[in-house]
Coordinates of C-alpha atoms in Angstrom, one line a residue:
M68 CA 78.6 -45.3 -79.9
V69 CA 81.3 -49.1 -79.3
I70 CA 77.7 -46.1 -81.4
M71 CA 76.1 -45.8 -78.7
A72 CA 73.7 -48.3 -79.3
P73 CA 70.9 -49.8 -77.2
H74 CA 70.7 -52.5 -74.5
R75 CA 68.8 -55.7 -74.1
S76 CA 68.3 -58.1 -71.4
L77 CA 68.1 -61.8 -71.2
R78 CA 65.1 -62.9 -69.2
L79 CA 63.6 -66.1 -67.9
L80 CA 61.2 -68.0 -70.0
L81 CA 58.3 -69.5 -68.2
A82 CA 57.7 -73.2 -68.6
T83 CA 54.8 -75.2 -67.2
G84 CA 54.6 -78.8 -66.1
T85 CA 53.9 -81.1 -63.2
V86 CA 57.6 -81.8 -62.8
A87 CA 58.1 -78.2 -61.5
A88 CA 55.5 -78.8 -58.8
S89 CA 57.1 -82.0 -57.6
L90 CA 60.5 -80.3 -57.8
L91 CA 59.3 -77.6 -55.5
T92 CA 57.9 -80.1 -53.0
T93 CA 61.2 -82.0 -53.0
A94 CA 63.3 -78.9 -52.6
L95 CA 61.2 -77.6 -49.7
A96 CA 61.2 -80.9 -47.9
A97 CA 65.0 -81.1 -48.2
G98 CA 65.5 -77.5 -47.3
S99 CA 67.7 -77.2 -50.4
P100 CA 67.6 -74.9 -53.4
A101 CA 65.9 -76.2 -56.5
R102 CA 67.9 -77.4 -59.5
A103 CA 67.9 -75.9 -62.9
V104 CA 65.0 -76.9 -65.1
A105 CA 65.0 -77.0 -68.8
A106 CA 62.7 -74.8 -70.9
D107 CA 60.3 -77.7 -71.6
G108 CA 59.8 -78.3 -67.8
A109 CA 62.1 -81.3 -67.6
A110 CA 64.4 -81.3 -64.5
G111 CA 68.1 -81.2 -65.2
A112 CA 69.3 -82.3 -61.8
D113 CA 69.7 -86.0 -62.1
E114 CA 72.8 -87.9 -63.1
G115 CA 73.1 -88.2 -66.8
D116 CA 70.7 -85.3 -67.7
G117 CA 72.0 -82.6 -65.4
K118 CA 73.2 -79.5 -67.2
T119 CA 75.8 -76.9 -66.2
V120 CA 74.6 -73.5 -67.3
L121 CA 76.8 -70.4 -67.2
T122 CA 74.5 -67.3 -67.2
V123 CA 75.9 -63.9 -67.9
A124 CA 73.8 -60.7 -67.2
V125 CA 74.1 -58.1 -70.0
S126 CA 72.6 -54.6 -70.3
Q127 CA 73.3 -54.0 -74.0
S128 CA 71.0 -54.9 -76.8
V129 CA 72.2 -57.0 -79.7
D130 CA 72.2 -54.8 -82.8
S131 CA 72.6 -57.8 -85.1
L132 CA 73.6 -61.4 -85.2
S133 CA 75.1 -60.8 -88.6
P134 CA 78.9 -60.4 -88.4
F135 CA 78.6 -58.1 -91.4
L136 CA 76.5 -55.6 -89.5
A137 CA 77.2 -56.0 -85.8
Q138 CA 79.2 -53.3 -84.0
R139 CA 78.1 -53.3 -80.4
L140 CA 80.3 -55.1 -77.8
V141 CA 77.7 -57.7 -76.9
S142 CA 77.2 -58.6 -80.5
T143 CA 80.9 -58.7 -81.5
S144 CA 81.6 -60.7 -78.3
L145 CA 79.0 -63.3 -79.5
H146 CA 80.7 -63.5 -82.9
R147 CA 84.1 -64.1 -81.3
L148 CA 82.4 -67.1 -79.6
A149 CA 80.7 -68.4 -82.7
Y150 CA 83.2 -67.8 -85.5
E151 CA 87.0 -68.1 -85.9
Y152 CA 89.0 -65.2 -87.1
L153 CA 92.3 -65.7 -89.1
T154 CA 94.3 -64.8 -86.0
N155 CA 93.6 -64.3 -82.3
Y156 CA 95.1 -62.4 -79.4
D157 CA 96.9 -64.3 -76.7
A158 CA 95.1 -64.1 -73.4
K159 CA 98.3 -63.5 -71.5
D160 CA 99.8 -60.5 -73.3
A161 CA 97.6 -59.9 -76.4
R162 CA 100.3 -60.9 -78.9
T163 CA 99.1 -62.4 -82.2
V164 CA 98.5 -66.1 -82.1
P165 CA 96.9 -68.6 -84.6
G166 CA 93.2 -68.7 -85.2
L167 CA 91.7 -70.2 -88.3
A168 CA 95.2 -69.5 -89.8
T169 CA 98.1 -71.4 -88.4
A170 CA 100.8 -69.4 -90.2
W171 CA 101.1 -66.3 -92.4
K172 CA 103.8 -64.8 -94.6
P173 CA 104.1 -61.5 -96.6
S174 CA 105.8 -61.2 -99.9
P175 CA 109.0 -59.1 -99.9
D176 CA 107.1 -56.0 -101.1
K177 CA 104.4 -56.7 -98.4
L178 CA 101.7 -56.5 -101.0
T179 CA 100.8 -60.2 -101.0
W180 CA 100.0 -62.2 -97.8
T181 CA 99.7 -65.9 -97.8
Y182 CA 97.9 -67.7 -94.9
T183 CA 97.9 -71.4 -94.1
I184 CA 94.4 -72.5 -93.0
R185 CA 94.2 -75.2 -90.4
D186 CA 92.9 -78.6 -91.3
D187 CA 91.2 -79.4 -88.0
S188 CA 88.4 -76.7 -88.0
T189 CA 84.9 -77.8 -89.0
W190 CA 81.6 -75.9 -89.2
S191 CA 79.1 -76.9 -86.6
D192 CA 77.0 -78.6 -89.4
G193 CA 79.9 -81.0 -90.0
K194 CA 81.4 -79.4 -93.2
P195 CA 85.1 -78.5 -93.1
A196 CA 86.1 -74.9 -92.8
T197 CA 88.5 -74.0 -95.6
A198 CA 90.4 -71.2 -97.3
E199 CA 87.4 -70.8 -99.7
D200 CA 85.2 -69.7 -96.8
A201 CA 87.7 -67.0 -95.8
A202 CA 88.1 -65.8 -99.4
W203 CA 84.4 -65.6 -99.9
T204 CA 83.9 -63.7 -96.6
F205 CA 86.5 -61.0 -97.6
T206 CA 85.4 -60.8 -101.2
K207 CA 81.8 -60.3 -100.2
M208 CA 82.9 -57.4 -98.0
M209 CA 84.9 -56.0 -101.0
T210 CA 82.1 -56.2 -103.5
D211 CA 79.0 -55.5 -101.4
E212 CA 78.9 -52.2 -99.5
N213 CA 76.3 -53.5 -97.1
A214 CA 78.5 -56.5 -96.2
A215 CA 81.2 -54.0 -95.3
T216 CA 79.1 -52.1 -92.8
A217 CA 80.8 -53.3 -89.6
N218 CA 84.3 -54.2 -90.7
G219 CA 84.9 -52.6 -94.1
S220 CA 87.9 -50.7 -93.0
F221 CA 89.9 -54.0 -92.9
T222 CA 89.2 -54.8 -96.6
A223 CA 89.1 -51.4 -98.2
N224 CA 92.7 -51.8 -99.3
F225 CA 92.3 -55.4 -100.6
E226 CA 92.8 -55.8 -104.3
K227 CA 92.0 -59.5 -104.6
V228 CA 91.4 -62.5 -102.3
T229 CA 91.8 -66.1 -103.6
A230 CA 92.0 -69.6 -102.3
P231 CA 94.3 -71.6 -104.5
D232 CA 93.5 -74.7 -102.5
V233 CA 91.5 -75.5 -99.3
R234 CA 94.5 -74.8 -97.0
T235 CA 95.8 -71.6 -98.7
L236 CA 94.4 -68.1 -98.6
V237 CA 96.1 -65.3 -100.6
I238 CA 95.3 -61.7 -100.1
K239 CA 96.7 -59.1 -102.6
L240 CA 96.8 -55.5 -101.4
K241 CA 96.7 -52.2 -103.3
K242 CA 99.3 -50.9 -100.9
P243 CA 100.9 -52.2 -97.7
Q244 CA 98.6 -52.6 -94.7
A245 CA 99.7 -52.8 -91.1
T246 CA 96.7 -54.8 -89.8
M247 CA 97.3 -58.0 -91.7
T248 CA 97.9 -60.0 -88.5
A249 CA 95.0 -58.3 -86.8
L250 CA 92.1 -58.7 -89.2
D251 CA 89.2 -58.7 -86.7
V252 CA 86.7 -60.1 -89.1
P253 CA 84.7 -63.2 -88.4
I254 CA 85.0 -65.8 -91.1
V255 CA 81.6 -67.2 -92.1
P256 CA 80.6 -70.5 -93.9
K257 CA 80.3 -69.8 -97.6
H258 CA 77.7 -72.6 -98.1
V259 CA 75.4 -70.8 -95.7
W260 CA 75.9 -67.2 -96.4
E261 CA 76.0 -67.3 -100.2
K262 CA 72.3 -67.8 -100.1
V263 CA 71.7 -64.4 -98.4
G264 CA 70.2 -61.7 -100.6
D265 CA 70.2 -58.2 -99.0
F266 CA 73.0 -58.0 -96.5
S267 CA 71.7 -54.7 -95.1
K268 CA 68.5 -56.4 -93.8
F269 CA 69.7 -59.9 -93.0
N270 CA 70.2 -60.1 -89.2
N271 CA 70.9 -63.9 -89.0
D272 CA 68.3 -64.3 -86.2
K273 CA 65.6 -66.5 -87.7
Q274 CA 67.2 -70.0 -88.1
F275 CA 68.9 -71.8 -85.3
P276 CA 71.4 -73.2 -84.5
I277 CA 73.6 -70.8 -86.4
V278 CA 76.4 -72.5 -88.2
G279 CA 79.8 -71.5 -87.0
N280 CA 83.3 -72.9 -86.1
G281 CA 84.1 -71.1 -82.9
P282 CA 84.0 -72.6 -79.4
F283 CA 80.2 -72.1 -79.0
V284 CA 77.2 -72.4 -81.3
I285 CA 74.3 -69.9 -81.0
T286 CA 71.2 -72.0 -80.5
D287 CA 68.4 -69.4 -79.7
Y288 CA 67.8 -65.7 -79.4
K289 CA 64.9 -63.5 -78.2
V290 CA 65.2 -59.7 -78.6
D291 CA 66.0 -58.0 -75.4
Q292 CA 65.6 -61.3 -73.5
Y293 CA 68.4 -63.8 -74.0
V294 CA 70.9 -65.5 -76.3
R295 CA 71.6 -69.2 -75.8
L296 CA 74.8 -70.9 -76.8
E297 CA 76.0 -74.5 -76.5
P298 CA 79.6 -75.9 -76.8
N299 CA 80.9 -76.7 -80.2
K300 CA 82.0 -80.3 -79.6
T301 CA 84.3 -80.2 -82.6
F302 CA 86.1 -77.0 -81.8
W303 CA 89.8 -77.5 -82.5
R304 CA 91.0 -76.1 -79.2
G305 CA 88.6 -78.3 -77.3
A306 CA 85.0 -77.8 -76.3
P307 CA 84.0 -75.4 -73.4
A308 CA 83.3 -77.1 -70.1
F309 CA 79.8 -75.7 -69.4
D310 CA 76.9 -77.4 -71.1
E311 CA 75.3 -74.0 -71.9
L312 CA 76.1 -70.4 -72.0
V313 CA 73.2 -67.9 -71.7
L314 CA 73.4 -64.1 -72.0
R315 CA 70.4 -62.8 -70.2
Y316 CA 69.3 -59.2 -70.6
Y317 CA 68.7 -56.9 -67.7
K318 CA 67.6 -53.3 -68.3
D319 CA 68.2 -52.5 -64.6
G320 CA 71.7 -53.0 -63.2
D321 CA 70.4 -53.5 -59.6
A322 CA 68.1 -56.2 -60.8
A323 CA 71.1 -58.0 -62.4
V324 CA 73.0 -57.7 -59.1
A325 CA 70.1 -59.1 -57.2
A326 CA 69.9 -62.0 -59.6
L327 CA 73.6 -62.6 -58.9
R328 CA 73.1 -62.7 -55.2
K329 CA 70.3 -65.2 -55.6
G330 CA 72.3 -67.4 -57.9
E331 CA 70.0 -66.8 -60.9
V332 CA 73.0 -65.5 -62.9
S333 CA 76.6 -66.5 -62.7
F334 CA 78.3 -63.3 -63.8
V335 CA 77.5 -59.5 -63.9
P336 CA 79.7 -56.9 -65.7
N337 CA 79.7 -53.1 -65.5
L338 CA 79.1 -52.8 -61.8
T339 CA 78.7 -49.4 -60.3
P340 CA 81.0 -48.5 -57.3
A341 CA 78.1 -49.0 -54.9
Q342 CA 77.2 -52.4 -56.4
A343 CA 80.8 -53.5 -56.3
A344 CA 81.2 -52.4 -52.7
S345 CA 78.0 -54.2 -51.6
L346 CA 79.2 -57.5 -53.2
K347 CA 82.7 -57.6 -51.7
S348 CA 81.4 -59.1 -48.5
A349 CA 78.8 -61.3 -50.1
G350 CA 79.3 -65.1 -49.8
N351 CA 80.4 -67.1 -52.9
I352 CA 80.9 -63.9 -54.9
K353 CA 84.2 -62.6 -56.3
V354 CA 84.6 -59.0 -57.5
N355 CA 87.1 -58.4 -60.3
D356 CA 88.3 -54.8 -60.7
A357 CA 90.7 -54.5 -63.6
P358 CA 92.1 -51.7 -65.9
G359 CA 89.6 -51.3 -68.7
R360 CA 89.9 -51.3 -72.5
R361 CA 87.2 -48.7 -72.9
F362 CA 86.9 -44.9 -72.9
F363 CA 84.0 -42.8 -71.7
A364 CA 83.6 -39.7 -73.7
L365 CA 81.5 -36.7 -74.9
A366 CA 80.9 -36.7 -78.6
T367 CA 79.6 -33.5 -80.3
N368 CA 77.6 -33.5 -83.5
P369 CA 79.9 -32.0 -86.2
G370 CA 77.0 -31.6 -88.7
A371 CA 75.8 -35.0 -89.8
R372 CA 76.4 -35.7 -93.4
S373 CA 76.8 -38.5 -95.9
K374 CA 79.3 -39.4 -98.6
D375 CA 77.1 -37.9 -101.3
G376 CA 77.5 -34.5 -99.6
K377 CA 74.0 -34.2 -98.1
K378 CA 73.6 -32.8 -94.7
F379 CA 70.9 -34.0 -92.3
G380 CA 69.9 -34.1 -88.6
S381 CA 69.2 -31.3 -86.2
G382 CA 72.5 -30.6 -84.5
H383 CA 72.9 -27.2 -82.9
P384 CA 74.9 -25.0 -85.3
A385 CA 76.8 -23.4 -82.5
L386 CA 78.7 -26.6 -82.0
L387 CA 80.3 -26.1 -85.4
D388 CA 82.3 -23.3 -83.8
P389 CA 85.6 -24.7 -82.4
A390 CA 85.5 -22.0 -79.7
V391 CA 82.2 -23.3 -78.4
R392 CA 83.4 -26.9 -78.3
R393 CA 86.6 -25.9 -76.5
A394 CA 84.7 -23.8 -74.0
L395 CA 82.4 -26.7 -73.2
F396 CA 85.3 -29.0 -72.6
H397 CA 87.1 -26.4 -70.4
A398 CA 84.0 -26.7 -68.2
V399 CA 84.3 -30.4 -67.7
D400 CA 86.0 -31.5 -64.4
R401 CA 87.4 -34.9 -65.2
R402 CA 88.9 -35.3 -61.7
T403 CA 85.4 -34.9 -60.2
I404 CA 84.0 -37.4 -62.6
V405 CA 86.6 -40.0 -61.7
D406 CA 86.3 -39.4 -57.9
K407 CA 82.6 -38.8 -57.6
V408 CA 80.9 -40.8 -60.4
F409 CA 83.3 -43.7 -60.8
Q410 CA 84.5 -43.3 -57.1
G411 CA 88.1 -44.1 -58.1
H412 CA 87.3 -47.1 -60.4
A413 CA 88.6 -45.2 -63.4
V414 CA 91.5 -43.2 -64.7
E415 CA 91.2 -39.6 -65.8
G416 CA 90.6 -39.3 -69.5
E417 CA 93.2 -37.8 -71.8
G418 CA 93.8 -39.2 -75.3
Y419 CA 91.7 -41.5 -77.3
I420 CA 93.5 -44.8 -76.6
P421 CA 93.3 -46.1 -73.0
P422 CA 96.6 -46.3 -71.0
R423 CA 96.2 -50.1 -70.9
F424 CA 97.6 -50.1 -74.5
G425 CA 100.9 -48.4 -73.6
T426 CA 102.4 -48.6 -77.1
Y427 CA 99.7 -46.3 -78.5
F428 CA 98.7 -44.2 -75.4
W429 CA 98.9 -40.5 -75.9
K430 CA 98.1 -37.5 -73.8
P431 CA 98.1 -33.7 -74.5
E432 CA 100.8 -31.7 -72.9
G433 CA 101.3 -28.0 -72.2
A434 CA 99.1 -25.4 -74.0
Q435 CA 97.4 -28.2 -76.1
K436 CA 95.7 -29.6 -73.0
I437 CA 92.1 -28.4 -72.3
D438 CA 92.2 -28.2 -68.6
Y439 CA 89.3 -27.6 -66.2
S440 CA 88.9 -23.8 -66.2
P441 CA 85.4 -22.3 -66.2
A442 CA 87.1 -18.8 -66.4
K443 CA 88.8 -19.8 -69.7
A444 CA 85.5 -21.2 -70.9
G445 CA 83.7 -17.9 -70.2
Q446 CA 86.4 -15.9 -71.9
L447 CA 86.3 -18.1 -75.0
L448 CA 82.5 -17.7 -75.3
D449 CA 82.7 -13.9 -74.8
K450 CA 85.4 -13.6 -77.5
A451 CA 83.4 -15.8 -79.9
G452 CA 80.3 -13.5 -79.5
Y453 CA 78.3 -15.8 -77.2
R454 CA 77.5 -13.3 -74.4
K455 CA 75.1 -13.5 -71.5
N456 CA 71.8 -11.7 -71.9
G457 CA 69.9 -10.0 -69.1
S458 CA 68.7 -13.3 -67.7
G459 CA 72.1 -14.8 -67.7
K460 CA 71.7 -17.0 -70.8
R461 CA 74.4 -17.3 -73.4
V462 CA 73.1 -16.3 -76.9
G463 CA 74.7 -16.1 -80.3
K464 CA 74.8 -13.2 -82.7
D465 CA 71.6 -14.5 -84.2
G466 CA 69.9 -14.3 -80.8
R467 CA 69.6 -18.1 -80.4
P468 CA 70.4 -19.3 -76.9
L469 CA 73.0 -22.0 -76.3
D470 CA 70.6 -24.7 -75.2
F471 CA 71.9 -28.2 -76.0
R472 CA 70.6 -31.8 -75.9
I473 CA 72.8 -34.7 -74.9
L474 CA 71.9 -38.3 -75.7
C475 CA 72.1 -40.5 -72.5
H476 CA 71.7 -44.2 -72.2
A477 CA 68.8 -44.8 -69.9
T478 CA 70.4 -48.0 -68.5
D479 CA 73.8 -46.4 -67.7
P480 CA 73.9 -44.7 -64.3
N481 CA 77.3 -43.1 -65.3
D482 CA 75.6 -41.2 -68.1
K483 CA 72.9 -39.9 -65.8
A484 CA 75.4 -38.9 -63.1
V485 CA 77.7 -37.0 -65.4
G486 CA 74.7 -35.4 -67.1
K487 CA 73.8 -33.8 -63.8
Y488 CA 77.3 -32.4 -63.3
L489 CA 77.3 -31.1 -66.9
Q490 CA 74.0 -29.3 -66.3
E491 CA 75.6 -27.6 -63.2
W492 CA 78.9 -26.8 -64.8
W493 CA 77.6 -25.5 -68.1
G494 CA 74.6 -23.8 -66.4
E495 CA 77.1 -21.6 -64.6
L496 CA 78.3 -20.5 -68.0
G497 CA 74.8 -19.6 -69.1
I498 CA 74.4 -22.8 -71.2
G499 CA 71.3 -24.9 -71.0
L500 CA 71.5 -28.7 -71.2
K501 CA 68.7 -31.2 -71.7
V502 CA 69.7 -34.8 -70.8
D503 CA 67.8 -37.1 -73.0
C504 CA 68.0 -40.6 -71.4
L505 CA 66.6 -43.1 -73.9
D506 CA 66.4 -46.9 -74.1
N507 CA 67.3 -46.6 -77.8
V508 CA 69.9 -43.9 -78.5
S509 CA 70.7 -45.4 -81.9
D510 CA 67.8 -44.0 -83.9
P511 CA 68.4 -40.3 -83.1
W512 CA 72.1 -40.8 -83.3
L513 CA 72.0 -42.3 -86.7
K514 CA 69.6 -39.6 -87.9
G515 CA 71.9 -36.9 -86.6
D516 CA 69.2 -35.7 -84.2
Y517 CA 71.5 -34.8 -81.3
D518 CA 73.8 -32.1 -80.2
L519 CA 76.1 -34.1 -77.9
A520 CA 76.1 -37.7 -76.8
F521 CA 77.8 -40.0 -74.2
D522 CA 80.1 -42.1 -76.3
G523 CA 82.3 -45.2 -75.5
W524 CA 84.2 -47.9 -77.4
S525 CA 86.2 -50.9 -76.4
V526 CA 89.7 -50.7 -78.0
N527 CA 91.4 -53.7 -79.5
P528 CA 95.2 -54.4 -79.1
D529 CA 95.5 -53.1 -82.7
P530 CA 93.7 -49.7 -82.7
D531 CA 92.9 -49.5 -86.4
F532 CA 89.2 -50.1 -86.1
V533 CA 88.4 -47.4 -83.5
L534 CA 90.5 -45.0 -85.5
S535 CA 88.8 -45.8 -88.8
I536 CA 85.3 -44.9 -87.5
H537 CA 86.3 -41.2 -87.6
T538 CA 87.4 -41.2 -91.2
C539 CA 85.4 -39.7 -94.1
G540 CA 85.2 -43.1 -95.6
A541 CA 83.1 -44.3 -92.7
L542 CA 80.3 -41.9 -93.4
P543 CA 77.0 -43.4 -94.6
A544 CA 76.6 -43.5 -98.4
T545 CA 73.4 -41.5 -98.2
P546 CA 71.3 -40.1 -95.3
K547 CA 69.2 -43.3 -95.4
D548 CA 72.2 -45.6 -94.9
T549 CA 74.1 -46.4 -91.7
G550 CA 77.8 -46.5 -92.4
A551 CA 80.5 -47.3 -89.9
T552 CA 81.0 -43.7 -88.6
D553 CA 81.0 -43.0 -84.9
N554 CA 79.6 -39.5 -85.0
F555 CA 80.0 -38.1 -88.6
I556 CA 83.5 -36.7 -88.2
C557 CA 85.3 -36.1 -91.5
D558 CA 88.6 -34.2 -91.4
K559 CA 91.1 -34.2 -94.2
R560 CA 94.2 -34.1 -92.0
Y561 CA 92.9 -36.9 -89.8
D562 CA 92.3 -39.0 -92.9
E563 CA 95.9 -38.4 -94.2
L564 CA 97.3 -39.6 -90.9
Y565 CA 95.0 -42.6 -90.7
A566 CA 96.1 -43.6 -94.2
A567 CA 99.8 -43.2 -93.3
Q568 CA 99.6 -45.4 -90.1
A569 CA 97.6 -48.1 -92.1
V570 CA 100.6 -48.8 -94.4
E571 CA 103.4 -48.4 -91.8
Y572 CA 104.9 -51.8 -90.8
D573 CA 107.6 -50.4 -88.5
P574 CA 106.0 -50.7 -85.0
A575 CA 107.6 -47.6 -83.5
A576 CA 106.9 -45.4 -86.6
R577 CA 103.3 -46.6 -86.7
A578 CA 102.8 -45.9 -83.0
G579 CA 104.1 -42.4 -83.6
L580 CA 101.5 -41.9 -86.3
V581 CA 98.7 -43.2 -84.1
K582 CA 99.6 -40.7 -81.5
R583 CA 99.5 -37.9 -84.0
L584 CA 96.1 -39.1 -85.1
Q585 CA 94.9 -38.8 -81.5
S586 CA 96.4 -35.4 -81.2
R587 CA 94.5 -34.3 -84.3
L588 CA 91.3 -35.8 -83.1
Y589 CA 91.8 -34.0 -79.8
D590 CA 92.4 -30.6 -81.5
T591 CA 89.3 -30.8 -83.6
G592 CA 87.3 -30.8 -80.4
Y593 CA 84.6 -33.3 -81.6
M594 CA 85.6 -35.9 -78.9
N595 CA 86.3 -35.3 -75.3
V596 CA 87.5 -38.4 -73.5
M597 CA 86.6 -37.9 -69.8
A598 CA 87.6 -41.2 -68.3
Y599 CA 88.9 -44.7 -68.8
P600 CA 86.6 -46.8 -66.6
N601 CA 87.9 -50.0 -64.9
A602 CA 86.2 -53.3 -65.8
V603 CA 84.3 -53.9 -62.5
E604 CA 82.6 -57.2 -62.6
A605 CA 81.6 -60.1 -60.3
Y606 CA 80.9 -63.8 -60.5
R607 CA 79.7 -66.6 -58.3
T608 CA 82.5 -68.8 -57.1
D609 CA 80.0 -71.6 -56.5
H610 CA 79.1 -71.5 -60.2
I611 CA 82.5 -70.8 -61.7
A612 CA 85.6 -72.6 -60.3
S613 CA 88.1 -70.8 -62.6
I614 CA 88.1 -68.4 -65.5
T615 CA 90.8 -66.7 -67.6
T616 CA 91.3 -63.0 -67.4
M617 CA 92.9 -60.9 -70.2
P618 CA 95.6 -60.0 -69.7
A619 CA 96.4 -62.9 -67.4
A620 CA 97.7 -60.6 -64.7
G621 CA 94.9 -58.5 -63.4
G622 CA 92.8 -58.4 -66.6
N623 CA 89.1 -58.3 -67.4
I624 CA 86.7 -61.1 -68.0
Y625 CA 83.8 -59.6 -70.0
G626 CA 84.3 -58.2 -73.5
Q627 CA 87.8 -59.7 -74.1
D628 CA 89.7 -59.6 -77.4
G629 CA 89.0 -63.2 -78.0
Y630 CA 86.9 -66.0 -76.5
W631 CA 89.1 -67.0 -73.6
S632 CA 86.9 -66.2 -70.6
W633 CA 83.8 -68.3 -71.4
W634 CA 85.7 -70.9 -73.3
S635 CA 88.0 -71.5 -70.3
A636 CA 85.4 -71.3 -67.6
K637 CA 85.2 -74.4 -65.4
P638 CA 82.0 -75.3 -63.4
A639 CA 82.4 -75.3 -59.6
A640 CA 81.7 -78.6 -57.7
E641 CA 78.3 -79.0 -56.2
A642 CA 77.8 -77.1 -52.9
D643 CA 77.0 -80.3 -51.1
G644 CA 80.0 -82.2 -52.5
G645 CA 77.8 -85.1 -53.4
G646 CA 77.3 -87.0 -56.6
D647 CA 79.6 -89.0 -58.8
S648 CA 82.9 -87.2 -59.0
G649 CA 83.3 -88.4 -62.6
S650 CA 80.1 -86.6 -63.7
P651 CA 80.0 -82.9 -64.7
A652 CA 79.4 -80.4 -61.9
R653 CA 75.9 -78.9 -61.9
L654 CA 74.8 -75.4 -61.0
W655 CA 72.1 -74.7 -58.4
L656 CA 69.6 -71.9 -58.9
V657 CA 68.6 -70.3 -55.7
L658 CA 65.0 -69.4 -55.9
G659 CA 63.5 -66.2 -54.5
P660 CA 59.9 -65.8 -53.2
A661 CA 58.6 -64.8 -56.6
A662 CA 60.0 -67.9 -58.2
L663 CA 58.6 -70.1 -55.5
V664 CA 55.1 -68.7 -56.2
L665 CA 55.6 -69.6 -59.9
L666 CA 56.7 -73.1 -59.0
A667 CA 53.7 -73.6 -56.7
A668 CA 51.5 -72.8 -59.7
G669 CA 53.3 -75.4 -61.8
V670 CA 55.5 -72.9 -63.6
F671 CA 59.3 -72.6 -63.5
A672 CA 61.4 -70.0 -65.1
A673 CA 64.2 -71.5 -67.2
V674 CA 66.8 -69.5 -68.7
R675 CA 65.5 -68.1 -71.7
R676 CA 71.4 -55.4 -77.1
R677 CA 75.3 -49.3 -75.2
S678 CA 72.6 -48.1 -74.9
T679 CA 74.8 -48.6 -71.8
A680 CA 78.5 -48.4 -71.3
D681 CA 79.0 -51.2 -73.7
D682 CA 77.3 -49.8 -76.7
R683 CA 79.9 -50.3 -79.3
E684 CA 82.7 -52.8 -79.8

């Protein structure tokens, strides 16, 4: 949900060769860890062909490498690395800064926006990036519903997009639009993408390297194993310092932490409190604990439906009753979730936008607030006609018991832990709860085959996108389509407020509308934000000498609003301090017993999509 979508892990590819055996012999004789070896078995340790590799452990599966389809955090983060957007967010304070566009100017009536496209951006295949690429990208989203799957909310109000010349992009609007300096849309190369037929089925994962103009180039991908990227040597801000960036998938978080300890990976995000505590005293490892940009929520199925009016799925009808939803949320102890599950590495949930974004942060006050009160929950259920039978089970007037299912990400320990608490709290009310922990929650979610689900999104500095996914316009066209909806919410009053904030240029007035939007979403009872988790992550200081956080003061590293972290990362000097100081630093991979066995056999593992907390952008 960022839907909740599935995870994937990047694993090691096994490569055979006699070089590996000799490498093992040398390493054992010297009593030193073995160097990284390329996938073809060639050693990468010597001067001139040594390679610095930054390996990031991820637990989320890539939903698509197509910027027109991708919604999960891992996927959208990859696209920020591979493609430029018109504008970017400054790493220091998230203000708007140039991206592919160096300047922008609205007409007096704010209905025409003119962008100046930089002249020093080239596609990784050598062709220049121009205004025509941007115009084609936006026009394709305007004219092909499938191309608008991921980011269609940004172009829904566009009337026409043109490129009068290679350095000028002109966007004409139907009405004013407040997001014109925050269009979070990857610009793609027209000469590559105009050859694509069905945008609903093209995942951009068959031909490598993938042509882009961001700081990195995607060079290889294996489902639920890894994504490889190399520096874009012609990137206008300058090429990244590491020779390769690898996202390696780990289904199990403890396995990722173990790999970090061994030096097999350089960085691990989404640490549990126990994992973070265990790493604080570990050598050459730094734990970063920063206020997060995500929320952790319960989503209820409001009755899955599509734009053509057809209903589908198997959501429990009792959840269509506002009294039932409110009763469930009165029986959720947010304080316990923060203290016991997140162990203080989170803030108690209130509104939809995390407190990190102070301009838009809202929280319920007074009688509007659904506080923790099992007594109120029971009273609401009694009054609504859901009384306990002789065996203590709540049943409706139709005699159907209140037994619910909740979608849980199998790789997310927070889902599992909160699920147990919900079973206890709701059980005391006479409500049954089955916690369905699945590797792939996307399929039942998209089919509407759920009652409740653990939900979570990363919020951008401009909140338009995470607000848009609850509009009627985000529903799938038909039950067979996907759409951009989070969980099928469609509320007329919410849509009116969303439309009003989208055209409001005055910052204070728009912020007020965004807060009213959150208030309305809260009152519908379809979303219950339980916590704002911190970004708890760790990296090896003997791999990474320095890296940029966002915001600069106490910010996060993984899943930033931009490409700053991996683009800025600098390799650490070799542990032994040897080698030519003028040559690039090289990373050591510390081998565990299992890897040594593989090496002895002449085999070496070379670096080869939430279903977790990261599911959606």
